[in-house]
XYZ file of C-alpha atoms in Angstrom:
449
model
C -19.412 115.873 8.361
C -16.938 117.242 9.197
C -17.052 121.306 9.948
C -14.925 122.982 7.508
C -13.899 126.735 9.256
C -12.593 129.883 7.362
C -10.950 132.762 8.570
C -11.366 135.448 5.707
C -9.458 138.163 6.370
C -9.371 141.691 4.572
C -5.792 142.629 3.154
C -6.075 146.456 4.370
C -2.260 147.220 6.315
C -1.961 145.020 8.495
C -3.474 141.771 11.263
C -5.360 142.880 13.661
C -5.406 140.730 17.385
C -8.983 140.189 17.154
C -8.349 138.288 13.422
C -6.093 136.930 14.835
C -7.896 135.675 17.783
C -10.573 134.620 15.525
C -8.195 132.685 13.307
C -6.530 131.339 15.914
C -10.547 129.855 17.218
C -11.088 128.344 13.637
C -7.992 126.653 13.937
C -8.371 125.543 17.352
C -11.590 124.055 16.743
C -10.554 122.044 12.949
C -7.749 120.903 14.645
C -9.939 120.166 18.019
C -12.638 118.193 15.139
C -10.355 116.335 12.806
C -12.166 119.280 10.715
C -10.945 121.164 7.786
C -9.563 124.780 8.482
C -9.548 127.358 5.065
C -8.341 130.417 4.208
C -9.635 133.044 1.812
C -8.602 136.685 1.475
C -11.160 138.682 1.127
C -9.426 141.110 -1.490
C -12.258 142.491 -3.487
C -11.641 145.507 -2.715
C -9.358 146.499 -5.187
C -8.614 150.702 -3.947
C -7.851 149.554 -0.074
C -5.998 146.437 -1.018
C -2.559 145.449 -1.332
C 0.198 142.564 -1.857
C 2.052 144.013 0.812
C -1.169 143.425 3.172
C -1.617 139.691 1.614
C 2.028 138.969 2.548
C 1.173 140.457 6.035
C -1.544 138.286 6.881
C 0.493 135.307 5.675
C 3.233 135.517 7.341
C 1.727 136.526 10.884
C -0.632 133.740 10.513
C 2.311 131.178 9.063
C 4.357 132.556 12.507
C 1.453 131.735 14.410
C 1.812 128.273 13.379
C -1.315 128.085 11.979
C -1.542 126.266 9.066
C -4.226 126.613 6.413
C -5.452 122.615 5.137
C -6.407 123.395 0.866
C -6.064 126.363 -1.072
C -5.305 126.323 -5.074
C -1.749 125.291 -6.132
C 0.489 127.888 -6.258
C 4.437 127.919 -7.294
C 5.195 131.586 -5.434
C 5.664 133.038 -1.669
C 2.355 132.511 -1.025
C 2.169 128.956 -0.035
C 1.747 128.187 3.913
C 5.027 128.123 4.457
C 4.917 123.885 4.003
C 3.456 123.191 1.093
C 2.124 124.064 -2.426
C -0.568 125.453 -1.427
C -1.796 129.217 -0.965
C -5.244 131.071 0.335
C -7.846 131.786 -1.738
C -8.497 134.717 -3.393
C -11.943 136.158 -3.918
C -10.449 138.741 -6.922
C -9.219 134.987 -8.886
C -13.093 134.444 -8.059
C -15.245 136.551 -10.317
C -17.061 133.951 -12.580
C -18.827 132.541 -9.405
C -19.990 136.209 -8.213
C -21.453 136.301 -11.856
C -23.254 132.916 -12.035
C -24.968 133.413 -9.037
C -26.009 137.243 -9.403
C -27.318 135.654 -12.690
C -29.364 132.952 -11.115
C -31.088 136.021 -8.233
C -32.147 138.048 -11.325
C -33.332 134.737 -13.207
C -35.697 134.052 -10.477
C -36.900 137.086 -9.738
C -35.100 137.281 -6.183
C -32.663 140.409 -6.996
C -33.142 143.393 -9.460
C -30.817 145.993 -11.399
C -30.988 149.669 -9.415
C -29.649 152.511 -11.091
C -26.808 150.415 -12.436
C -26.396 148.347 -9.169
C -28.099 145.136 -8.734
C -30.311 145.013 -5.288
C -31.260 141.658 -3.309
C -34.481 141.791 -2.297
C -34.482 141.274 1.488
C -37.584 139.678 3.103
C -39.649 141.542 5.505
C -40.010 139.608 8.335
C -37.904 138.939 11.267
C -34.641 137.433 11.127
C -34.003 133.609 14.006
C -30.219 133.937 14.085
C -29.377 130.794 16.107
C -26.095 131.347 17.193
C -24.193 128.925 19.168
C -21.328 131.443 21.302
C -24.678 134.450 21.503
C -27.360 132.612 21.736
C -30.760 132.805 19.606
C -30.499 136.528 18.491
C -34.345 138.233 16.616
C -33.353 140.739 13.923
C -36.024 143.186 12.970
C -36.044 145.734 10.523
C -35.146 148.766 10.918
C -37.104 151.228 10.425
C -34.857 152.631 7.387
C -35.577 149.692 7.140
C -39.026 149.331 6.953
C -38.618 152.066 4.279
C -36.206 149.678 1.740
C -35.379 146.676 3.192
C -32.918 145.420 -0.357
C -29.662 145.880 0.166
C -26.764 146.473 -3.003
C -25.259 142.748 -3.799
C -23.874 144.346 -7.151
C -22.119 148.548 -6.757
C -22.401 150.507 -9.850
C -18.910 149.719 -11.080
C -20.254 146.236 -11.520
C -17.666 144.615 -8.189
C -20.185 142.660 -6.098
C -20.022 143.680 -2.194
C -18.376 141.365 1.422
C -22.589 140.089 2.209
C -22.812 139.228 -1.716
C -19.189 137.409 -2.200
C -18.591 135.995 1.947
C -22.144 134.208 1.282
C -20.692 132.713 -2.205
C -17.320 131.434 -1.373
C -19.062 130.231 2.045
C -22.274 128.305 0.366
C -19.124 126.518 -2.746
C -16.708 125.749 -0.388
C -18.795 124.461 2.448
C -18.167 125.830 5.475
C -20.438 124.464 7.942
C -19.293 126.886 10.872
C -18.743 130.533 10.600
C -16.304 131.670 13.658
C -16.094 135.454 13.539
C -15.922 138.850 15.826
C -19.624 140.187 17.430
C -19.546 142.990 15.551
C -20.136 140.907 12.329
C -23.286 139.893 13.669
C -25.223 143.052 12.817
C -24.899 141.433 9.223
C -25.897 137.813 9.444
C -29.547 138.545 8.890
C -28.639 139.579 5.302
C -26.938 136.647 4.923
C -28.526 133.852 6.356
C -32.013 135.615 3.585
C -28.997 135.298 0.699
C -28.620 131.238 1.447
C -31.929 131.061 1.814
C -32.674 132.508 -1.880
C -30.019 129.883 -3.017
C -31.771 127.042 -2.085
C -29.683 126.280 1.134
C -29.631 126.366 4.894
C -26.687 129.018 6.111
C -24.042 127.429 7.921
C -23.846 127.680 12.193
C -22.874 130.569 13.530
C -20.278 130.822 15.955
C -20.123 135.214 16.896
C -17.037 135.858 18.934
C -16.523 138.224 21.510
C -14.978 141.486 20.699
C -11.290 142.249 22.265
C -11.228 146.060 24.557
C -8.601 147.633 25.236
C -8.630 147.946 29.535
C -10.455 151.180 29.689
C -13.044 149.151 27.668
C -12.672 151.140 24.857
C -12.720 149.527 21.534
C -9.071 148.854 20.275
C -7.525 151.141 17.208
C -4.946 150.082 15.084
C -3.550 153.077 17.305
C -3.593 150.820 20.202
C -0.527 148.972 21.700
C -0.586 145.266 21.055
C -3.525 146.022 18.676
C -1.195 144.719 15.241
C 0.378 141.317 14.942
C 2.882 143.002 13.964
C 4.206 144.725 17.164
C 4.669 140.914 18.481
C 7.065 139.536 15.865
C 8.991 143.341 16.045
C 9.032 143.192 19.716
C 10.693 139.380 20.205
C 7.640 136.970 20.994
C 7.373 134.077 21.402
C 4.302 132.797 18.763
C 3.630 130.417 21.396
C 3.275 132.860 24.059
C 0.998 135.032 21.838
C -0.943 131.770 20.949
C -1.867 131.502 24.760
C -2.863 134.202 25.487
C -5.236 134.698 22.540
C -6.742 131.928 23.905
C -7.619 133.152 27.226
C -9.389 136.236 25.170
C -13.056 134.699 24.995
C -11.949 131.566 26.090
C -11.517 129.358 29.436
C -10.466 126.521 29.257
C -12.807 126.077 33.101
C -10.050 125.288 35.855
C -8.551 128.410 36.129
C -5.130 127.129 34.014
C -3.424 129.823 32.483
C -0.099 128.506 30.573
C -1.800 126.350 28.204
C 0.300 124.573 25.494
C -1.684 124.800 21.889
C -1.953 121.068 21.777
C -3.445 120.907 24.979
C -5.944 124.257 23.808
C -7.159 121.442 20.870
C -7.827 119.246 23.271
C -9.909 120.917 25.408
C -11.195 123.898 22.886
C -15.096 123.822 21.615
C -17.359 126.504 20.961
C -19.583 125.854 23.942
C -16.833 127.214 26.534
C -16.394 130.581 24.253
C -17.464 133.019 26.995
C -20.486 135.570 26.202
C -19.213 138.712 27.374
C -16.312 141.017 25.102
C -12.787 140.300 26.483
C -10.352 143.112 27.493
C -6.318 142.692 26.733
C -3.872 143.083 28.686
C -1.178 143.788 27.707
C 1.777 143.550 30.763
C -0.795 139.768 31.451
C 0.672 138.824 27.757
C 4.360 139.454 28.842
C 3.757 137.900 32.013
C 3.009 134.552 29.433
C 6.100 136.080 27.401
C 8.485 135.638 30.185
C 7.170 132.770 31.612
C 8.002 130.712 27.905
C 11.156 132.663 27.450
C 12.245 130.771 30.831
C 11.161 127.437 29.367
C 13.167 127.614 26.058
C 15.705 125.000 24.800
C 19.178 126.434 24.595
C 19.522 126.271 20.932
C 16.610 127.855 20.142
C 16.522 130.821 23.293
C 20.326 131.054 20.663
C 18.807 131.480 17.475
C 16.392 133.562 18.864
C 18.770 135.840 20.406
C 21.202 136.078 16.971
C 18.113 136.973 14.763
C 16.992 139.986 17.908
C 20.781 140.941 17.421
C 21.470 141.397 14.070
C 17.798 142.912 13.990
C 19.027 145.666 16.022
C 22.748 145.797 13.850
C 24.514 143.968 15.983
C 27.328 141.125 13.855
C 27.911 137.807 16.010
C 29.289 136.544 13.545
C 32.078 138.430 14.328
C 32.809 136.363 16.787
C 33.530 133.076 18.488
C 30.318 130.435 18.174
C 31.114 129.460 21.701
C 31.879 133.426 23.140
C 28.455 134.141 21.783
C 26.537 130.857 23.618
C 28.524 131.431 26.330
C 27.023 135.364 26.383
C 23.563 134.725 25.380
C 23.252 131.965 27.857
C 24.427 134.591 30.959
C 20.829 136.359 29.501
C 17.901 133.304 29.922
C 15.468 133.710 32.568
C 16.577 136.850 32.244
C 14.545 138.882 29.479
C 11.409 138.680 28.999
C 11.239 139.878 25.091
C 14.148 139.446 22.537
C 13.724 142.750 21.595
C 15.541 143.986 25.101
C 18.228 141.888 24.441
C 20.404 144.350 22.360
C 20.287 146.722 25.464
C 20.849 144.116 27.840
C 22.934 142.668 26.758
C 24.643 144.353 23.995
C 28.349 145.240 25.739
C 29.376 141.547 25.008
C 29.509 143.437 21.711
C 30.805 146.118 21.099
C 34.327 147.677 22.104
C 32.964 151.218 22.754
C 30.561 150.987 25.613
C 27.996 154.425 26.737
C 27.992 154.709 30.650
C 24.403 154.762 32.436
C 24.739 158.885 33.211
C 23.166 157.758 36.235
C 24.556 154.709 37.478
C 27.648 157.149 36.884
C 26.499 159.991 39.109
C 26.343 157.077 41.609
C 29.353 154.931 40.955
C 31.944 156.583 39.247
C 32.552 158.838 42.422
C 36.099 159.506 44.137
C 36.036 157.054 46.967
C 35.645 154.346 44.563
C 38.332 155.064 42.482
C 40.535 153.120 44.560
C 38.751 150.247 45.845
C 37.876 149.042 42.071
C 42.000 149.930 41.184
C 42.484 146.577 43.972
C 40.151 145.543 43.088
C 41.399 144.852 39.401
C 44.606 144.329 40.783
C 43.306 141.234 42.280
C 41.696 140.266 39.876
C 45.257 140.281 37.574
C 46.509 138.044 39.815
C 44.590 135.365 39.105
C 45.385 132.407 37.162
C 41.567 130.904 36.825
C 39.134 133.810 35.383
C 36.339 131.894 35.945
C 33.220 132.895 37.798
C 33.475 130.645 40.692
C 37.096 132.768 41.509
C 35.542 135.873 40.356
C 32.947 136.072 42.521
C 35.257 135.133 45.465
C 37.860 137.673 44.767
C 35.561 140.316 45.120
C 34.012 139.336 48.489
C 38.309 138.799 49.242
C 38.393 142.783 48.424
C 35.278 143.799 49.480
C 36.035 142.000 53.181
C 39.127 143.332 53.034
C 38.256 147.183 52.055
C 35.401 146.548 55.199
C 33.046 147.499 52.568
C 29.904 145.970 51.218
C 30.395 143.373 48.010
C 27.302 145.811 46.255
C 29.989 148.972 46.819
C 32.519 147.151 44.525
C 29.688 145.466 42.414
C 28.172 148.439 41.202
C 30.716 150.661 39.499
C 32.679 147.596 38.573
C 29.131 146.696 36.541
C 28.786 150.347 35.304
C 32.812 149.977 34.477
C 32.351 146.843 32.177
C 29.176 146.597 30.625
C 28.078 150.502 30.867
C 24.562 149.320 32.247
C 23.410 149.482 36.622
C 21.800 146.085 35.386
C 22.255 142.957 33.501
C 23.769 139.637 34.387
C 25.267 138.135 36.654
C 28.660 140.103 37.338
C 30.655 137.130 38.214
C 29.082 135.265 34.402
C 29.078 137.859 32.446
C 33.261 138.425 33.750
C 34.217 135.080 32.921
C 32.433 135.184 29.650
C 34.489 138.248 28.757
C 37.405 137.019 30.207
C 39.982 138.695 32.316
C 41.787 140.991 29.247
C 38.480 142.126 27.820
C 37.249 142.859 31.039
C 40.919 144.063 32.788
C 40.893 146.403 29.773
C 37.645 147.926 30.545
C 38.298 148.901 33.883
C 41.011 149.981 33.361
C 39.463 152.755 30.800
C 36.352 153.757 33.261
C 38.957 154.138 36.035
C 41.379 156.455 33.759
C 38.289 158.193 31.677
C 35.254 158.589 34.360
C 35.867 158.931 37.986
C 35.529 161.911 39.801
């Protein structure tokens, strides 16, 4: 039988990076083995769960490209983004849980207690065979020695996580449960429930936790803890997937940059590392930069336009060739698309604001005649392209007996407002002679002290 795995998040507000990594590892194992990846939303806690939180999970998985393989037919927006099936929702499966509760009660394996229903937990230690952690012998705690039984249905009639989790895994034929190590403490209860239903439990693989760089547990307030961060800051899903793969899994040959297809080919549960993974945001940014540098021009253009729109810059009011030429000067220069509006927004603004610290250094009295001479030299150019601009600027610097940088810095600031940015010669070519001259003139008239 081919493996059947699942990702079963609770929709409580955001998708933690650890949850995204769990989904990825399940998806990878399913793809590596030719198995099935099931998505199940554990939404039985009506007080905490919202439709908006479900959408956060679904949109995050779609963005990562982790499409699930089965689910109930749906006609709304909760499908996997490529077909007509949504995830399973536990809130829609109450009949299954009621039937299983009755089975336990009828066999004397559960009983009513103060309006709730409790499961009769075995007293003997439970052996948990784990594909990552190894064999774990779970003994009862001192408190459990007094009363090891646990609630499976609360007094309000709501079944609890431990129970619905097992029932769904059983009825969906889940063969491997790949989840965070923080769930290991629950597993003895789950194994006992499976055996109470007369079936062997699935194979378990508890993967290491993701911690902050200082070893502390990641909370939703920590940078990088929420997958939404990466959508908002213009990361590429392939870069995020690549980095998540490296958090708790090793390809064994020290290769760090791997496509998802390459990881699918290599991925297997025995390669999951035992120790907790530490989240290194800078390493993720480095990987993002590597992927961004290799983007095809059309995709860079599409994502760039989207980043500008998100920042309130409407590039549709500009000629398409101008927008593409402007974005071409940014390729290989940025790491995340969220940087783009600040880096190259000057292309699409009529008025620019000069960086105050850079203005103090560049808009000084001795530079004014130098920039005036350069503007006059630019005015004589019949062809305003990067090659001619570079030659003219260097010739002007030589004539003035100064270094090239003495002209580059005030000119860049005058035209873009920033001390750093795309290649000056190429950005001036994109902007064109008329706009370049007008911006230099404005700076000369208003900003040189």
